[in-house]
Short mmCIF file of C-alpha atoms in Angstrom, two decimals:
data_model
loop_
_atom_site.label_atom_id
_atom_site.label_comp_id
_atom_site.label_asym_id
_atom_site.label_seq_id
_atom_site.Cartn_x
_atom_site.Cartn_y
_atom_site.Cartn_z
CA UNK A 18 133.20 57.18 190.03
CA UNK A 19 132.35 60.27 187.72
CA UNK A 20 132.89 62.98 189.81
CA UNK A 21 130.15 65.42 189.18
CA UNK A 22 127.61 63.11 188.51
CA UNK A 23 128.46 61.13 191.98
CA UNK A 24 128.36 64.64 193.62
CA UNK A 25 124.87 65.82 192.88
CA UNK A 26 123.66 62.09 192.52
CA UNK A 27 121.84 62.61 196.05
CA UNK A 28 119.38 65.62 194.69
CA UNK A 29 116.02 65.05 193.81
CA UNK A 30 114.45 67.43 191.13
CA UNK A 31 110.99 67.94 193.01
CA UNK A 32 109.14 69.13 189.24
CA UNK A 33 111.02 66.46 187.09
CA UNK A 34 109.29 63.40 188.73
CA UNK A 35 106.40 61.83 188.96
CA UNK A 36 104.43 63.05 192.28
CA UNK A 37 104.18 61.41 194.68
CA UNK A 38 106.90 60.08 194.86
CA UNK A 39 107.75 56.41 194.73
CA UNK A 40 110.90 56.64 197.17
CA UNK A 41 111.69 52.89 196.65
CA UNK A 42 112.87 53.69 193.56
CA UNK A 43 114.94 56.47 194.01
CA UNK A 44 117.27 53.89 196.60
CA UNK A 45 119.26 51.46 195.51
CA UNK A 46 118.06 48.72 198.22
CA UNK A 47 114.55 48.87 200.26
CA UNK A 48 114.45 50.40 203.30
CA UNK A 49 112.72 51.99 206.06
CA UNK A 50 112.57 56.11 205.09
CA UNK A 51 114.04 58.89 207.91
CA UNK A 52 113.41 62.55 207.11
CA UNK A 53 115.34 65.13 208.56
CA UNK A 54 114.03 68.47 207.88
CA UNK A 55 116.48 71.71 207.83
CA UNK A 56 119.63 69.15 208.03
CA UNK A 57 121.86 72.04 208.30
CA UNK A 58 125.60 70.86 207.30
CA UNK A 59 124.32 67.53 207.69
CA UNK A 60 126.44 66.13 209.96
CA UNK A 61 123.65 64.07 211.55
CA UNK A 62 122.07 62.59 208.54
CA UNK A 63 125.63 62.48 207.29
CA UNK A 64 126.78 59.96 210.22
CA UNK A 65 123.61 58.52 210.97
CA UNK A 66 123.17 57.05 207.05
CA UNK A 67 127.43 55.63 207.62
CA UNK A 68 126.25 53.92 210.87
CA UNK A 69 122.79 52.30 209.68
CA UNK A 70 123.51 51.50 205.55
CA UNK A 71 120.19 49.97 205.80
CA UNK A 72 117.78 52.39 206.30
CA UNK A 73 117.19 55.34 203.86
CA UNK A 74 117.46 59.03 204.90
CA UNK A 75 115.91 61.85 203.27
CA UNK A 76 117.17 65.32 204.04
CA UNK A 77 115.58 68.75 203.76
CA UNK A 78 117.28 71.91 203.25
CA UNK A 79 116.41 75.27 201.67
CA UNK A 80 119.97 77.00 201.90
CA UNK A 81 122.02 76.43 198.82
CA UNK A 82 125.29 76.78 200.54
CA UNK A 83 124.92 74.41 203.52
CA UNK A 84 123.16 71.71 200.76
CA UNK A 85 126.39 72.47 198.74
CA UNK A 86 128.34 71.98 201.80
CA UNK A 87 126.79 68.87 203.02
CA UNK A 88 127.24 67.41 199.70
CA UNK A 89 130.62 68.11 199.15
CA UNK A 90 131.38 66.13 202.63
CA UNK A 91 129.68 62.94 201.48
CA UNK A 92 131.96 63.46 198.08
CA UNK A 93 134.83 63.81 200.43
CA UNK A 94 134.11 60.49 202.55
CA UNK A 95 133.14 58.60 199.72
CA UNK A 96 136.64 59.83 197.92
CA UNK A 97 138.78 58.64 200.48
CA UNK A 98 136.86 55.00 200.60
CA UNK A 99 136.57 54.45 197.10
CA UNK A 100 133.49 52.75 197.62
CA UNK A 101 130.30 52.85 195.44
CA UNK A 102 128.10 51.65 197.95
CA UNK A 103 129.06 54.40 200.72
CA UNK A 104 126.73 56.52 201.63
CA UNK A 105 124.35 55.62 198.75
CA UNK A 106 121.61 55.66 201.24
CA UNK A 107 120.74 59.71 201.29
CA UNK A 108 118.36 61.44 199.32
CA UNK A 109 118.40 65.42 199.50
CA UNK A 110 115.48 67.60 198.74
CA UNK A 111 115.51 71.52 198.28
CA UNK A 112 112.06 72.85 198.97
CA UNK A 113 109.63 74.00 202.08
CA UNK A 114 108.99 71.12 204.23
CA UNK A 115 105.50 71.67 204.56
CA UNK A 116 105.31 71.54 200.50
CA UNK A 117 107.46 68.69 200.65
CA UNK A 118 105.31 66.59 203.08
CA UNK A 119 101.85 67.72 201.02
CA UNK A 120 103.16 66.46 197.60
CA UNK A 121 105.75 64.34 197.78
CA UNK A 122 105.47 61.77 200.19
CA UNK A 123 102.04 59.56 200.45
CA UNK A 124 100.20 58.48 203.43
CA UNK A 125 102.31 56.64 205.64
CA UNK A 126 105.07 56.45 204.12
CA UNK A 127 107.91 58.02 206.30
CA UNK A 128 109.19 55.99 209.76
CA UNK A 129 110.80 58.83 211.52
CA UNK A 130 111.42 62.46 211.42
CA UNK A 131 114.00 64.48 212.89
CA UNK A 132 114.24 68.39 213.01
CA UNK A 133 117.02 70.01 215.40
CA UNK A 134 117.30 73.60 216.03
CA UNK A 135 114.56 74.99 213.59
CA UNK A 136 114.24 78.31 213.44
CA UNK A 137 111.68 79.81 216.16
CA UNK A 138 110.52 82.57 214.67
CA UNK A 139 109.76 84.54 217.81
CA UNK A 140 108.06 87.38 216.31
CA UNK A 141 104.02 87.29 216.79
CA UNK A 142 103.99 88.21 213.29
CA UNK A 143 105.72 85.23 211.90
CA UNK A 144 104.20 82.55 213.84
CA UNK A 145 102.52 81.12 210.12
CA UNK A 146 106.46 80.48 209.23
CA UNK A 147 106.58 78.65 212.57
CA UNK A 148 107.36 74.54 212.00
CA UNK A 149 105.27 72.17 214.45
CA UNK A 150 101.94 73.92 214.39
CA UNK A 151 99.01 71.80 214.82
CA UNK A 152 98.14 71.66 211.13
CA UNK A 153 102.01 70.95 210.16
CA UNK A 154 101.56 68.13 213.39
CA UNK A 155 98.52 66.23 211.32
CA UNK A 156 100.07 66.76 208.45
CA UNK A 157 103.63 64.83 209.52
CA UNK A 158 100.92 62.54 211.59
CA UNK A 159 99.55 61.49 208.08
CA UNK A 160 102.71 60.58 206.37
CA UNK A 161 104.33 58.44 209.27
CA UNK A 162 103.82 54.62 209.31
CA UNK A 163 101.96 53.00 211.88
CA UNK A 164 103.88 53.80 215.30
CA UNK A 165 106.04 55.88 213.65
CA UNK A 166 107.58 59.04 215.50
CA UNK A 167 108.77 62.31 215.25
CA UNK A 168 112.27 64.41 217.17
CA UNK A 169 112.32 67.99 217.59
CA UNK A 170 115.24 69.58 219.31
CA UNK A 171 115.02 73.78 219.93
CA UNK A 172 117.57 76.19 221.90
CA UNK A 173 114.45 78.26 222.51
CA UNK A 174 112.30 77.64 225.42
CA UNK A 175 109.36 79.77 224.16
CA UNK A 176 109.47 77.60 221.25
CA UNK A 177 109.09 74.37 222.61
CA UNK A 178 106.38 75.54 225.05
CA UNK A 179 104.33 76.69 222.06
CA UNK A 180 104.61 73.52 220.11
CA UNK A 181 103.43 71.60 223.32
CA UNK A 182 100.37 73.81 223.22
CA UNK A 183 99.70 73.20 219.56
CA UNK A 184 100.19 69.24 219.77
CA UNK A 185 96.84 68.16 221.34
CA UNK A 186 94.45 66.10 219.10
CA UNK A 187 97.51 65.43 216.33
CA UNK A 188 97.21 61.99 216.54
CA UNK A 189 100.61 61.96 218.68
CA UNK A 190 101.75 61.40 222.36
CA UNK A 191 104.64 63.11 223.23
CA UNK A 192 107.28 62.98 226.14
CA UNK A 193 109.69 66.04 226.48
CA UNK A 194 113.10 66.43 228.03
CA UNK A 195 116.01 68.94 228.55
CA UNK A 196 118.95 67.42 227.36
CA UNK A 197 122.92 68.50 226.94
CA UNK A 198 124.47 69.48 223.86
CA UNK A 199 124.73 65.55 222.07
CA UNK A 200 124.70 66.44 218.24
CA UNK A 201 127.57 68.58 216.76
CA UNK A 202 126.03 70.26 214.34
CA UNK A 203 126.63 73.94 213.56
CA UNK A 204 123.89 75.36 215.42
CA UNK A 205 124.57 73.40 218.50
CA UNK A 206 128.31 74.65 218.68
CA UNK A 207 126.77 78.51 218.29
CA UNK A 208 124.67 78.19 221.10
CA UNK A 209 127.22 76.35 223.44
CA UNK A 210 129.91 79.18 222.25
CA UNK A 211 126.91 81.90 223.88
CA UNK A 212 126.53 80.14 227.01
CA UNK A 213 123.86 77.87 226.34
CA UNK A 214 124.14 74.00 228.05
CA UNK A 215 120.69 73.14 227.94
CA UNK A 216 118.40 72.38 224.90
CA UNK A 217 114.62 70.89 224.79
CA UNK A 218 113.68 67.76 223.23
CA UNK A 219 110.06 66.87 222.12
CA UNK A 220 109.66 63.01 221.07
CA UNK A 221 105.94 62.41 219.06
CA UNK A 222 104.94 58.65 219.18
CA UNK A 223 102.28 58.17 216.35
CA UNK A 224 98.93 56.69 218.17
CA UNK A 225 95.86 57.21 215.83
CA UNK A 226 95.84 57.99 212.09
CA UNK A 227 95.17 61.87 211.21
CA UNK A 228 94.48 61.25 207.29
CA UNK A 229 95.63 64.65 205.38
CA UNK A 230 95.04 63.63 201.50
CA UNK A 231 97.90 64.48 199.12
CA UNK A 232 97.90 67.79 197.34
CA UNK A 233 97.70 66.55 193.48
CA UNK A 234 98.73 68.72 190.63
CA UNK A 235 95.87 70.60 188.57
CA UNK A 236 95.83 70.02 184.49
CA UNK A 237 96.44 73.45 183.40
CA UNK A 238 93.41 75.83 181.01
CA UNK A 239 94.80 77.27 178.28
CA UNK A 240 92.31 80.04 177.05
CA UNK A 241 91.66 81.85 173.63
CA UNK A 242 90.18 85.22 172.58
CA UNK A 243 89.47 86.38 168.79
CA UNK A 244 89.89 89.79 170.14
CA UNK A 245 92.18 91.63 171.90
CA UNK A 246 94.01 94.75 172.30
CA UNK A 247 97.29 94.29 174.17
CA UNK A 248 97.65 98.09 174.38
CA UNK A 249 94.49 98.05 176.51
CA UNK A 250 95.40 94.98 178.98
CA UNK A 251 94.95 95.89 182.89
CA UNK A 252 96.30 93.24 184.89
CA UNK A 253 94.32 93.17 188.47
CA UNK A 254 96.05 91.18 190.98
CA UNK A 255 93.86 88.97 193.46
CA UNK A 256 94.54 88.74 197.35
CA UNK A 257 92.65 85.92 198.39
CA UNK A 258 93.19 82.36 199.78
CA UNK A 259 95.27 82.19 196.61
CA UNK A 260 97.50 85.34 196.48
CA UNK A 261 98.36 86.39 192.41
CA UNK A 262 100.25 89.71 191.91
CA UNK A 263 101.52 90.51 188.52
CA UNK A 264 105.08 91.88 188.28
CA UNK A 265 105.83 93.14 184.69
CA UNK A 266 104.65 92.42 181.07
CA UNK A 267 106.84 92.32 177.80
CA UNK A 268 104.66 92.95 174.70
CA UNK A 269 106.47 92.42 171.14
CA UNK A 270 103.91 93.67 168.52
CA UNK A 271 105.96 92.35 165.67
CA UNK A 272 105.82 88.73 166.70
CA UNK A 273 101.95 89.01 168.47
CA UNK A 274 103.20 87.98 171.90
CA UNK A 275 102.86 89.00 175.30
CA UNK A 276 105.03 87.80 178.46
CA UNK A 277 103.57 88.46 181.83
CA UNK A 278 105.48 87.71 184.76
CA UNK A 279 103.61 87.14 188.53
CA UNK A 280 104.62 85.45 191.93
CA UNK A 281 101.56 83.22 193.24
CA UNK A 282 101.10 82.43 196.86
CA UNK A 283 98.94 79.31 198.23
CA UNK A 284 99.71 79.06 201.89
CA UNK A 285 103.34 77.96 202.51
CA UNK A 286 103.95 77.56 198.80
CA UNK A 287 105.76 80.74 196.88
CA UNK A 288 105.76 80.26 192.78
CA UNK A 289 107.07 82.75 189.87
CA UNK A 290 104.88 82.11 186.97
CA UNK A 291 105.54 83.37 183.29
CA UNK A 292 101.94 83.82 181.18
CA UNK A 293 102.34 83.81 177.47
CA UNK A 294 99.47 85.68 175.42
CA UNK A 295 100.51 84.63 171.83
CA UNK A 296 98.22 85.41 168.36
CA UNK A 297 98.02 82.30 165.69
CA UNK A 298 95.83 83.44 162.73
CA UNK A 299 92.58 83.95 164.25
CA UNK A 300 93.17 83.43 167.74
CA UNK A 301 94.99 85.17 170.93
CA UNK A 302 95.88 81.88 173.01
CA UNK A 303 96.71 82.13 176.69
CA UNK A 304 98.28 79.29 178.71
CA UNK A 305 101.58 79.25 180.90
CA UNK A 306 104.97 79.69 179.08
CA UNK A 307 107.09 76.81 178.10
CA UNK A 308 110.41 75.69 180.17
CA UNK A 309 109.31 76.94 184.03
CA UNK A 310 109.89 74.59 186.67
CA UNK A 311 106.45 74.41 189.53
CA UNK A 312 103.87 72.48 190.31
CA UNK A 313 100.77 72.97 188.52
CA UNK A 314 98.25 73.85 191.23
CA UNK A 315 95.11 75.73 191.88
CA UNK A 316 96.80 78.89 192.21
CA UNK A 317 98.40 78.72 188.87
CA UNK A 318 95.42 77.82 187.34
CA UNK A 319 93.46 81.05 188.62
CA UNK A 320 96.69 83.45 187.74
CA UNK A 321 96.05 82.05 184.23
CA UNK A 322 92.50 81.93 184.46
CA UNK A 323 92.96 85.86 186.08
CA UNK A 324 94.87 86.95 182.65
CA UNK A 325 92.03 85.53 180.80
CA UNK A 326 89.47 87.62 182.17
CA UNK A 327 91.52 91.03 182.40
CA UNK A 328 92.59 89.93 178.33
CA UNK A 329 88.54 89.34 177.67
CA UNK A 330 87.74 92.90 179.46
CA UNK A 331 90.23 94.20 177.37
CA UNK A 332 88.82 92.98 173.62
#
């Protein structure tokens, strides 16, 4: 095997593919799909992909270190085999689940998901961060097969009893336990080293179809001005559904080109956009900068869109 190529093999460049994805191509063999969101260290999706080699698990994690982590262990076990096939069943995806499941994954298209000890986010003031609300319910609702189902597993009671109250008309019946420590994982060991024995366990059982289309990618405007004054550009930032605040510009008057860097916000999805105002004999053209990794969505459209008009007011 070539080592750093077999180690990284499992990560999935969200903005170098074509979305949605077709995940029966990114497996070597066909097979049902499992999603486990926030996988931690991975020891679950870890063991459960060793024990079932014929169904294919997608994991979700946003922390570099416990994706480096959980990667180096399936290096490690597939080292000490010597076996190509081992643990060539696991996909991993770094991103925001919620962006994840509105981009990446069609309808219907997932057979179960599994999220254990999410984080709660207790404060009243961070309940939009909160997984399991009733829109991220349809949402997961839409991308399940048929009778597919859904595991969520919190330490926090005030957690679970919130999701219970946001789970009516999702499509999903539910049955809900309190269960013993059964999993291993990192989190699980923290709260049993505190004291804590018991832990609450939501299953979701897919009964009607909640149909939430697929966020597409928007073909980017690029603008042009004959006039312009870069010495007289006001950037106004715009706090709307779609949130654009502009961060710094770099002018270069010897070269004709302006840099402006902003940070766009479209509910659960956070973007850093560069904006490149560049003259070519008669014309100042405006359009996103080359070599940026996002998704091309409405939000970036109106930041560019935004520059446009401030560069127009400024001629």
């Amino acid at each position: 095997m070539k080592g750093r190529q077999d180690f990284i093999s499992p990560l999935v460049n969200p903005f170098d593919i074509e979305r949605p994805i077709d995940w029966s191509r990114q497996f070597p063999k066909r097979g049902r799909i499992e999603l486990e969101i926030g996988f931690g260290l991975g020891e679950v999706m870890l063991q459960s992909a060793q024990e079932r080699p014929d169904v294919n698990f997608i994991g979700i994690e946003q922390h570099w270190e416990r994706l480096y982590k959980t990667l180096k262990a399936r290096f490690e076990k597939r080292a000490e085999l010597n076996e190509e096939t081992f643990l060539n069943n696991i996909k991993i995806l770094r991103i925001d689940a919620r962006v994840a499941l509105e981009r990446l994954f069609e309808e219907r298209s997932i057979n179960k998901v599994i999220t254990l000890f999410p984080c709660p986010w207790p404060k009243k003031s961070h309940v939009k961060h909160r997984l399991f609300s009733h829109n991220f319910l349809k949402l997961l609702n839409s991308r399940l097969e048929p009778e597919g189902s859904a595991e969520l597993v919190t330490d926090d009671k005030k957690f679970f009893k919130w999701v219970l109250q946001e789970s009516p008309n999702t499509g999903f019946s539910w049955t809900t336990e309190e269960i013993a420590a059964q999993f291993n994982t990192k989190f699980e060991r923290k709260w049993r080293e505190e004291g804590q024995e018991t832990f609450y366990k939501v299953a979701f059982f897919k009964k009607s179809h909640v149909s939430v289309p697929i966020k597409k990618d928007v073909e980017m405007k690029a603008y042009r001005l004959r006039d312009f004054d870069p010495q007289k550009l006001q950037l106004k930032d715009e706090k709307a559904d779609v949130c654009v605040i502009f961060k710094d510009t770099l002018y270069d008057p010897a070269k004709n080109v302006m840099m402006i860097y902003a940070m766009v916000t479209e509910g659960h999805l956070f973007q850093h956009l560069r904006i490149v105002i560049v003259k070519t004999k008669d014309f100042w053209h405006i359009g996103r900068a080359e070599g940026q990794t996002l998704f091309p969505t409405n939000g970036i459209a109106r930041a560019i869109k935004r520059v446009y008009e401030c560069a127009k007011e400024s001629s």
